[in-house]
Coordinates of C-alpha atoms and ligand atoms in Angstrom, one line a residue:
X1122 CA 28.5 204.4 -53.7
X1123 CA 31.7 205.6 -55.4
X1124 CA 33.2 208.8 -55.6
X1125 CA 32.1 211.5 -58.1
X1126 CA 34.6 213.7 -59.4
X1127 CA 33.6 217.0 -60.6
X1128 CA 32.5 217.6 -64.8
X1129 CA 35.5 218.0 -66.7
X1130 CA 38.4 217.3 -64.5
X1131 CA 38.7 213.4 -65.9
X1132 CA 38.6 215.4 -69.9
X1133 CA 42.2 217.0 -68.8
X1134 CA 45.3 215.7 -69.9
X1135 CA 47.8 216.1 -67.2
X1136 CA 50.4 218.4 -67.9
X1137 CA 53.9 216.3 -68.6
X1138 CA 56.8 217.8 -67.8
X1139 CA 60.3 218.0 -69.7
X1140 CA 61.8 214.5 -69.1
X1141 CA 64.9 214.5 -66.7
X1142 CA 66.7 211.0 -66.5
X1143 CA 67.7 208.1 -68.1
X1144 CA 69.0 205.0 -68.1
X1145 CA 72.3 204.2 -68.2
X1146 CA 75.3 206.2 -66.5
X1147 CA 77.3 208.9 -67.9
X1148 CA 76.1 213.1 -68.0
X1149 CA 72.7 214.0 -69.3
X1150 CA 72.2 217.2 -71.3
X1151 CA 69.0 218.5 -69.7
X1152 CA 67.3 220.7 -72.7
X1153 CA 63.8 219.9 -72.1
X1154 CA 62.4 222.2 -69.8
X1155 CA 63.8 225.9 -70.5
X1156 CA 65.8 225.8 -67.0
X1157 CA 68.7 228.7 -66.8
X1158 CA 71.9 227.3 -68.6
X1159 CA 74.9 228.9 -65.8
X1160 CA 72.2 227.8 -62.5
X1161 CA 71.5 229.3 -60.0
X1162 CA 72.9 233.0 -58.5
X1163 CA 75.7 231.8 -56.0
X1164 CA 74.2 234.6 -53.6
X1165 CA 71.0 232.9 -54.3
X1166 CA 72.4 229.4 -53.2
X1167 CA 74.3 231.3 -49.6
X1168 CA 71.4 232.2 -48.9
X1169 CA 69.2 229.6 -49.3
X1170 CA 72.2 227.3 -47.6
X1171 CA 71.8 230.1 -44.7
X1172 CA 68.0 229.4 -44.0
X1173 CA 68.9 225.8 -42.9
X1174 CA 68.9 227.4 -39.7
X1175 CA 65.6 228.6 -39.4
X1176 CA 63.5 225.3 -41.1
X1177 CA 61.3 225.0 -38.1
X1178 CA 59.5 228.4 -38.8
X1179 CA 57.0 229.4 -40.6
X1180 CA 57.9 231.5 -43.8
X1181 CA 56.6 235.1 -43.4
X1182 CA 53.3 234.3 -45.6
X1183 CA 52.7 237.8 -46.6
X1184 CA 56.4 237.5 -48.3
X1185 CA 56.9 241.4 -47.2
X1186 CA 60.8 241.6 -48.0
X1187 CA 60.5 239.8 -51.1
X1188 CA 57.4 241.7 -52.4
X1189 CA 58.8 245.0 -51.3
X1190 CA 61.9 244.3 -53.5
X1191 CA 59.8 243.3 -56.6
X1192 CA 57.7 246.5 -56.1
X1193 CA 61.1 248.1 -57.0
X1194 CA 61.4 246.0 -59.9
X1195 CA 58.5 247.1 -61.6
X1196 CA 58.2 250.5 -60.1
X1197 CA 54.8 249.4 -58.2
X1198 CA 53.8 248.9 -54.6
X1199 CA 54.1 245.9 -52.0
X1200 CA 50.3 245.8 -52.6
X1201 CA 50.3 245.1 -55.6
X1202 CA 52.8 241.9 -56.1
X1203 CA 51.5 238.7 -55.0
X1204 CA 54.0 235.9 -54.5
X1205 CA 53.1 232.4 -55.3
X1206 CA 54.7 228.8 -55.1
X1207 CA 55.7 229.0 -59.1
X1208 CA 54.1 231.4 -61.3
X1209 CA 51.6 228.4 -62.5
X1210 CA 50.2 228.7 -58.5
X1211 CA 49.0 232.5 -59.5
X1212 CA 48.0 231.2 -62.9
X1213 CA 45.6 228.8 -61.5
X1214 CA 45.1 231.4 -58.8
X1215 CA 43.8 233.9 -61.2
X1216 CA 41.5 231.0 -63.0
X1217 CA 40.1 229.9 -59.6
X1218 CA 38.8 233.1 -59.3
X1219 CA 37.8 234.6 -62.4
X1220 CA 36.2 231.7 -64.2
X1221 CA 33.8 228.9 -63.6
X1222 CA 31.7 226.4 -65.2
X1223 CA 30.1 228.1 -67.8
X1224 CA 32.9 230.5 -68.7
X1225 CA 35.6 230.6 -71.3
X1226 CA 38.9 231.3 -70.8
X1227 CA 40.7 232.2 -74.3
X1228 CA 44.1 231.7 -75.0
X1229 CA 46.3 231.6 -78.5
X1230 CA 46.6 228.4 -80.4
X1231 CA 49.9 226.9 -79.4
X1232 CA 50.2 228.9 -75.5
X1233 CA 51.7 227.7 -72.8
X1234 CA 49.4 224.4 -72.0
X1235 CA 49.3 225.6 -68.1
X1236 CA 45.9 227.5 -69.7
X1237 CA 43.4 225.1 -70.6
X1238 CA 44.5 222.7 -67.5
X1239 CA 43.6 225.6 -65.5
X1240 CA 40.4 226.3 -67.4
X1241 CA 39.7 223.2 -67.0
X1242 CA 40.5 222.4 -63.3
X1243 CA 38.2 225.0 -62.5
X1244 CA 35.3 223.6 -64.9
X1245 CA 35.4 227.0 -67.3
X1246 CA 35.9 226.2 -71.3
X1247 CA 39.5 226.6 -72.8
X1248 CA 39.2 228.7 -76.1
X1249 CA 41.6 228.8 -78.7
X1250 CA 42.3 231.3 -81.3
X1251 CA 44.1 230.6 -84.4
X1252 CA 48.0 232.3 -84.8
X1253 CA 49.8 233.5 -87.5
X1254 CA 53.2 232.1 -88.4
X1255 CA 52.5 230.5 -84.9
X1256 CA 52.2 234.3 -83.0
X1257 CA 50.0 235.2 -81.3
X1258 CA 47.1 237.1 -83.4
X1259 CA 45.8 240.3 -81.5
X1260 CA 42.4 240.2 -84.1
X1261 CA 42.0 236.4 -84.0
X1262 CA 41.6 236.6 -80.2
X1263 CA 39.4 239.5 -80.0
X1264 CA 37.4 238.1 -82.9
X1265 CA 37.1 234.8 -80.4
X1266 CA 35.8 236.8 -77.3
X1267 CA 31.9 236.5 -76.2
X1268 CA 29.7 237.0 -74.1
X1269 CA 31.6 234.3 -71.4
X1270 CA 35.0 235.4 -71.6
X1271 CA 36.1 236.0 -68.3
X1272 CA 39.8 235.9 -68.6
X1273 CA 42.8 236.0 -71.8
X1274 CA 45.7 234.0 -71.3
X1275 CA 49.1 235.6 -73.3
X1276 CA 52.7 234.1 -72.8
X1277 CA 54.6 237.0 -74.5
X1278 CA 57.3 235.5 -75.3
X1279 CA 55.5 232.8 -76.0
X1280 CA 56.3 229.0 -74.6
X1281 CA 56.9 226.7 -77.0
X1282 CA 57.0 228.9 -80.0
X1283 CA 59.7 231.7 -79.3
X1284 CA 58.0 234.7 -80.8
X1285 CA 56.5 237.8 -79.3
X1286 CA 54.1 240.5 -80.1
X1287 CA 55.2 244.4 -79.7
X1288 CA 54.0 246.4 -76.9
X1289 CA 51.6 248.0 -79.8
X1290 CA 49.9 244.9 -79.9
X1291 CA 49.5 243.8 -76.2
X1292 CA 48.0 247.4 -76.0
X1293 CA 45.7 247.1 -78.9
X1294 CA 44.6 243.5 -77.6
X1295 CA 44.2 245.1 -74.4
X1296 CA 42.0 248.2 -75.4
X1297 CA 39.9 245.7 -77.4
X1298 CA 38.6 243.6 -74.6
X1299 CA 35.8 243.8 -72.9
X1300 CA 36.6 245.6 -68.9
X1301 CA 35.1 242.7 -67.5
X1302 CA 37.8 240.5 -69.1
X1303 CA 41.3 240.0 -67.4
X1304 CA 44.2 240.2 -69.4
X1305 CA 47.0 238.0 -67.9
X1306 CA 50.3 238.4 -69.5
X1307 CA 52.8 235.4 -68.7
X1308 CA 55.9 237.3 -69.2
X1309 CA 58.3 234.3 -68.1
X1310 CA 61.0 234.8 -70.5
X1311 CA 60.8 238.4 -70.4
X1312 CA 64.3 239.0 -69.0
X1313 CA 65.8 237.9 -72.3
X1314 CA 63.9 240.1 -74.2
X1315 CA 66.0 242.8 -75.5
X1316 CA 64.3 244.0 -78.7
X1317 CA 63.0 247.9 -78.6
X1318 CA 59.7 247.1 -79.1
X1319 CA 58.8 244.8 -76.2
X1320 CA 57.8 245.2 -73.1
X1321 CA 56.9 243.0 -70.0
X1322 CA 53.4 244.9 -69.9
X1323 CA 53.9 246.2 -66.6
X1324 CA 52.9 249.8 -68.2
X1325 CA 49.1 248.5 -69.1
X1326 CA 49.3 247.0 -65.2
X1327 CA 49.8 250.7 -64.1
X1328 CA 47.2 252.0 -66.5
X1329 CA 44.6 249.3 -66.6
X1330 CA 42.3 247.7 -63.7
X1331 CA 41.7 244.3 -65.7
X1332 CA 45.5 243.8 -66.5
X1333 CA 47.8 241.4 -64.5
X1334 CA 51.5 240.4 -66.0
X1335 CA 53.2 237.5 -64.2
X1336 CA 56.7 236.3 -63.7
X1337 CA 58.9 233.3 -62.9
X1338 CA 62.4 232.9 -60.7
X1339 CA 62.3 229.5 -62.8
X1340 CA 63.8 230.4 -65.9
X1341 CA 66.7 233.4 -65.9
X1342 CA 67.2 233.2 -62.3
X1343 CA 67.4 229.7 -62.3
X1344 CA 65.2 229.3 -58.9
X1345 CA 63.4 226.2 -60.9
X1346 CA 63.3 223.6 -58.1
X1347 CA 62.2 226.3 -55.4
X1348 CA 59.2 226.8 -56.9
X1349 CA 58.8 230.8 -56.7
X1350 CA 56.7 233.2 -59.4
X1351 CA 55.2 236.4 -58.9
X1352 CA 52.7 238.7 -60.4
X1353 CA 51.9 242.5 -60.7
X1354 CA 48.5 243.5 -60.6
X1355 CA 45.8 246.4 -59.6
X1356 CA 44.9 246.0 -55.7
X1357 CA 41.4 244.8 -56.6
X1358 CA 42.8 241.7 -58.3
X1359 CA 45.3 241.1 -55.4
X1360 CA 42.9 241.5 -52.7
X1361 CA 40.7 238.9 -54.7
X1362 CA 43.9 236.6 -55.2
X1363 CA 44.9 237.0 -51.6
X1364 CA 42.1 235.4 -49.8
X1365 CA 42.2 232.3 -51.7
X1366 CA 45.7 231.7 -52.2
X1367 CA 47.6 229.2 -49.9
X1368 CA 48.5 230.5 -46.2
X1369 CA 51.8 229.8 -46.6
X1370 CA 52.3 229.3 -50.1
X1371 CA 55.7 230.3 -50.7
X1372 CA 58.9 228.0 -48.3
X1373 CA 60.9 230.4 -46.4
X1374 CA 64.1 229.0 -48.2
X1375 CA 62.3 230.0 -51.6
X1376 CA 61.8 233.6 -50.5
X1377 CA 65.1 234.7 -49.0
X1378 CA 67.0 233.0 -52.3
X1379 CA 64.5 235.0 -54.3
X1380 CA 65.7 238.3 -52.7
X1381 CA 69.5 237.1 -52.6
X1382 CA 68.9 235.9 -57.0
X1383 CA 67.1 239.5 -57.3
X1384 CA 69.8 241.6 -56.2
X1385 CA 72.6 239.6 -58.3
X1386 CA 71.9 241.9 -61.5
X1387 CA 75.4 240.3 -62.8
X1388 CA 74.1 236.8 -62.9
X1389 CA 71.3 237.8 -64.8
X1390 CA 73.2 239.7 -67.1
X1391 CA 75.6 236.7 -67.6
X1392 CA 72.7 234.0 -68.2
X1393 CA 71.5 236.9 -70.8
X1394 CA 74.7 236.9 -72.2
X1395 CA 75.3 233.5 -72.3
X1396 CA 71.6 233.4 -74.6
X1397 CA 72.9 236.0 -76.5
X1398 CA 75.6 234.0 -78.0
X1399 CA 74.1 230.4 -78.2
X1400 CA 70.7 231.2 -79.1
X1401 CA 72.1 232.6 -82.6
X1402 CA 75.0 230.0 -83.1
X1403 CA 72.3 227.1 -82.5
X1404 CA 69.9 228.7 -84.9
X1405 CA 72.9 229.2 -87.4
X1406 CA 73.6 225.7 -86.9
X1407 CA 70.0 224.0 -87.1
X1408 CA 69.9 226.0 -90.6
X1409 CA 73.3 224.6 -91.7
X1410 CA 72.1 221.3 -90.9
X1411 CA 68.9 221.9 -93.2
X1412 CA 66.3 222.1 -90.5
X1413 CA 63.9 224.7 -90.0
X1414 CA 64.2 227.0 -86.6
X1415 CA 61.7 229.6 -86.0
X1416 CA 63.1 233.1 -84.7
X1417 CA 63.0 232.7 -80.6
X1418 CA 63.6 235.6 -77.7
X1419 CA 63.3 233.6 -75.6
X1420 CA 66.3 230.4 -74.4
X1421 CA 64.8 228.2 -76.3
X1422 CA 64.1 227.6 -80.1
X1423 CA 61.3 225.8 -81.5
X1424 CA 62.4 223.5 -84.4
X1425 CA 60.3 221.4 -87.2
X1426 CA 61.9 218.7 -88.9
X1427 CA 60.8 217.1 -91.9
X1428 CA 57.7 214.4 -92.2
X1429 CA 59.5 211.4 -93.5
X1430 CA 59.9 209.1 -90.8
X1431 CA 63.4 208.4 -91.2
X1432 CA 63.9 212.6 -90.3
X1433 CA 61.1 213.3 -88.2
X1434 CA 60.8 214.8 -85.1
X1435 CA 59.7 212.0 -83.5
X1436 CA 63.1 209.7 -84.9
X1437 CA 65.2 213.3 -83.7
X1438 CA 63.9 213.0 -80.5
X1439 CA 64.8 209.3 -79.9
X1440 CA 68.5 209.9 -81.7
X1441 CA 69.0 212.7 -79.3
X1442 CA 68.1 210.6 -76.3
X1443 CA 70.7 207.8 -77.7
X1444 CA 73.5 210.5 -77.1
X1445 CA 72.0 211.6 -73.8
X1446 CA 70.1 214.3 -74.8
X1447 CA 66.6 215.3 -73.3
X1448 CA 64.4 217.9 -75.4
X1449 CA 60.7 218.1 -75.4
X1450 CA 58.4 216.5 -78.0
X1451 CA 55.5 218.8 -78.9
X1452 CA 52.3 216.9 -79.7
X1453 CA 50.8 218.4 -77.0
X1454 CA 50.8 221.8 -78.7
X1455 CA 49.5 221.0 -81.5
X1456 CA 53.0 221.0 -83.2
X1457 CA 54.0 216.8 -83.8
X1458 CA 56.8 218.0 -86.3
X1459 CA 58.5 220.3 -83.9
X1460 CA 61.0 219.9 -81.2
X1461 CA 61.8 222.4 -78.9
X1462 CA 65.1 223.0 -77.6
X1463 CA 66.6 224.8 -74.3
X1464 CA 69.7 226.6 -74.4
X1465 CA 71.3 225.2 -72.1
X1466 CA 74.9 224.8 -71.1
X1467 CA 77.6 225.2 -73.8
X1468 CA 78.7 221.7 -73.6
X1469 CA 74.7 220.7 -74.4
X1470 CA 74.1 223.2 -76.9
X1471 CA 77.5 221.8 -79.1
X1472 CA 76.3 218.4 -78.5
X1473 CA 73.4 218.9 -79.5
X1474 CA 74.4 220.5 -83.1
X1475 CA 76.7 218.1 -83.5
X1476 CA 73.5 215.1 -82.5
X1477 CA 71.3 217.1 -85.0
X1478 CA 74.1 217.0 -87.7
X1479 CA 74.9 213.0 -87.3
X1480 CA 70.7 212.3 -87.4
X1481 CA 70.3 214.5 -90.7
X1482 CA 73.8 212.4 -92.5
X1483 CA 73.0 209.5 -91.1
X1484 CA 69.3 209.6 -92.2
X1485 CA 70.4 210.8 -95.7
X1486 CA 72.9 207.8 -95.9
X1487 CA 69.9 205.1 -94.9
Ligands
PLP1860 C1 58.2 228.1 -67.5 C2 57.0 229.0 -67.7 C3 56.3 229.5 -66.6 C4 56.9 229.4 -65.2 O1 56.4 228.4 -64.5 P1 56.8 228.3 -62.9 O2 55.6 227.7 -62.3 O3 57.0 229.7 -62.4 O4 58.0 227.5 -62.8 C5 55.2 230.3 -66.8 N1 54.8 230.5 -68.1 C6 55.4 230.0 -69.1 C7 55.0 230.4 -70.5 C8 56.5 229.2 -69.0 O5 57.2 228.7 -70.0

């Protein structure tokens, strides 16, 4: 006798995360996983260094203070925030219980990858529809709903592409699925968003009872290694989520530097700021160098380099690594000509311009 595991979980491919280390000695510029650029919030890091104290209790695992104080963010109530260890927790939350075998869970072309592993974990069908100038397409993926949808996946921003769609659109993608589809917006980046037509879609949460947006402490808060996400949704969906999340699925440390990184609206607006300036320099630069960005909200960009093998993404991304640079290779998105890059530190990002420049000259000098 041997073990049987269940249909489709030996067809996924493991999620790989942005590298973090190399050989040798000397600093690494860490660009491969969107992580905040300034860290952590120091009130963040007090408290967390505060909660030493209290490591032999169990963490409040209805996360009351810390989803009363997200309520406020969103202008919802405690009820209807669910806390989870990461965002990617509620994601496959949300899958676990909407979808099973049988079902399809649709998603845009080059989405966050969290999607079909969930999909798949769960034994439901990943479904893709095609984007245009690699956004998401509102008719594309109501054009790939049927009769098994059960749930729509949509980063917005998008992770690894950059772009967005208007609040028009999440609207009109909304009002054009079926009730008995849920629409889960990822709005991870959303905190660098600042352009008048975009929202985090917490207005269609208020409106809609199929509509669930969810968030991250990982990226502008710069909460990564705690492991903390969140989500808004109608009562109905949280009840549902609620009974099969974990007991205790977020660490007690995790929830009181949540609330500290929350209330330290200056950090934020400094990590924004710092995106604000680097975010547009870098693209300037990636342009100068002759490579092609395309436009990103969020802090990272997505880049495509030539196909010649002497200039191709593949030879950037080992270049980059010979001057201790980490960014993330993008096969697995469909995109093997594209690099995507954080914005990290400014000491990364003008290394990284200046790696980028030397690879293009040296290339053209071969
Ligand atoms: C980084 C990211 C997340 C956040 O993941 P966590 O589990 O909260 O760290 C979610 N969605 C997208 C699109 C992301 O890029």
């Amino acid at each position: 006798m041997t073990l049987t595991v269940r249909p489709g979980i030996l067809d996924i491919a493991a999620y790989v995360p942005g590298e973090h280390d190399l050989p040798g000695s000397g600093p690494i510029y860490k660009m491969s996983s969107n992580e905040s650029a300034l860290g952590a919030s120091r009130l963040a890091m007090d408290a967390y260094a505060k909660g030493a104290a209290e490591l032999h209790r169990y963490p409040d695992g209805g996360c009351h203070a810390l989803r009363s104080a997200l309520a406020q963010e969103v202008g919802g109530k405690a009820e209807e925030i669910i806390c989870g260890t990461g965002s990617d927790d509620i994601l496959v939350l949300i899958t676990r219980a909407y979808a099973g075998p049988g079902d399809e869970v649709l998603y845009s072309r080059h989405g966050f990858l969290i999607y079909p592993i969930a999909a798949q974990s769960v034994g439901a069908t990943p479904v893709t529809a095609p984007e245009k100038d690699l956004t998401t397409d509102v008719d594309a993926l109501l054009a790939a709903v049927t009769p098994k949808t059960k749930i729509c996946f949509v980063a917005n921003p998008n992770n690894p592409t950059g772009s967005y769609i208007p609040a028009s659109e999440m609207k009109r993608l909304r009002d054009g699925l079926p009730d008995n589809v849920l629409l889960v917006i990822d709005a991870a980046y959303a905190e660098y968003v600042d352009k008048p037509d975009y929202t985090d879609g917490a207005e269609l949460v208020k409106q809609h009872d199929n509509v669930i947006m969810s968030r991250t402490f990982s990226k502008i808060y710069g909460l990564a290694a705690l492991r903390l996400g969140w989500a808004y949704g109608p009562n109905s969906v949280m009840d549902v989520l609620n009974r099969i999340r974990g007991v205790f699925n977020v660490a007690a440390p995790a929830q009181i530097a949540g609330i500290a990184g929350l209330a330290d609206s200056d950090h934020v607006k400094r990590s924004k700021a710092h995106n604000d300036y680097w975010l547009p320099w870098f693209v300037s630069e990636v342009k100068r160098i002759g490579l092609h960005p395309y436009p990103s909200v969020g802090n990272f960009l997505l880049v495509r380099f030539p196909t010649d093998p002497k200039l191709n993404a593949d030879a950037a991304e080992k270049f980059l690594k010979s001057r201790r640079i980490l960014v993330r290779k993008m096969g697995a998105y469909g995109l093997p000509d594209c690099l995507r890059i954080t914005i990290a530190e400014e000491a990364a990002v003008k290394a990284c311009a200046t790696a980028l420049n030397d690879f293009v000259q040296g290339a053209a000098t071969q």
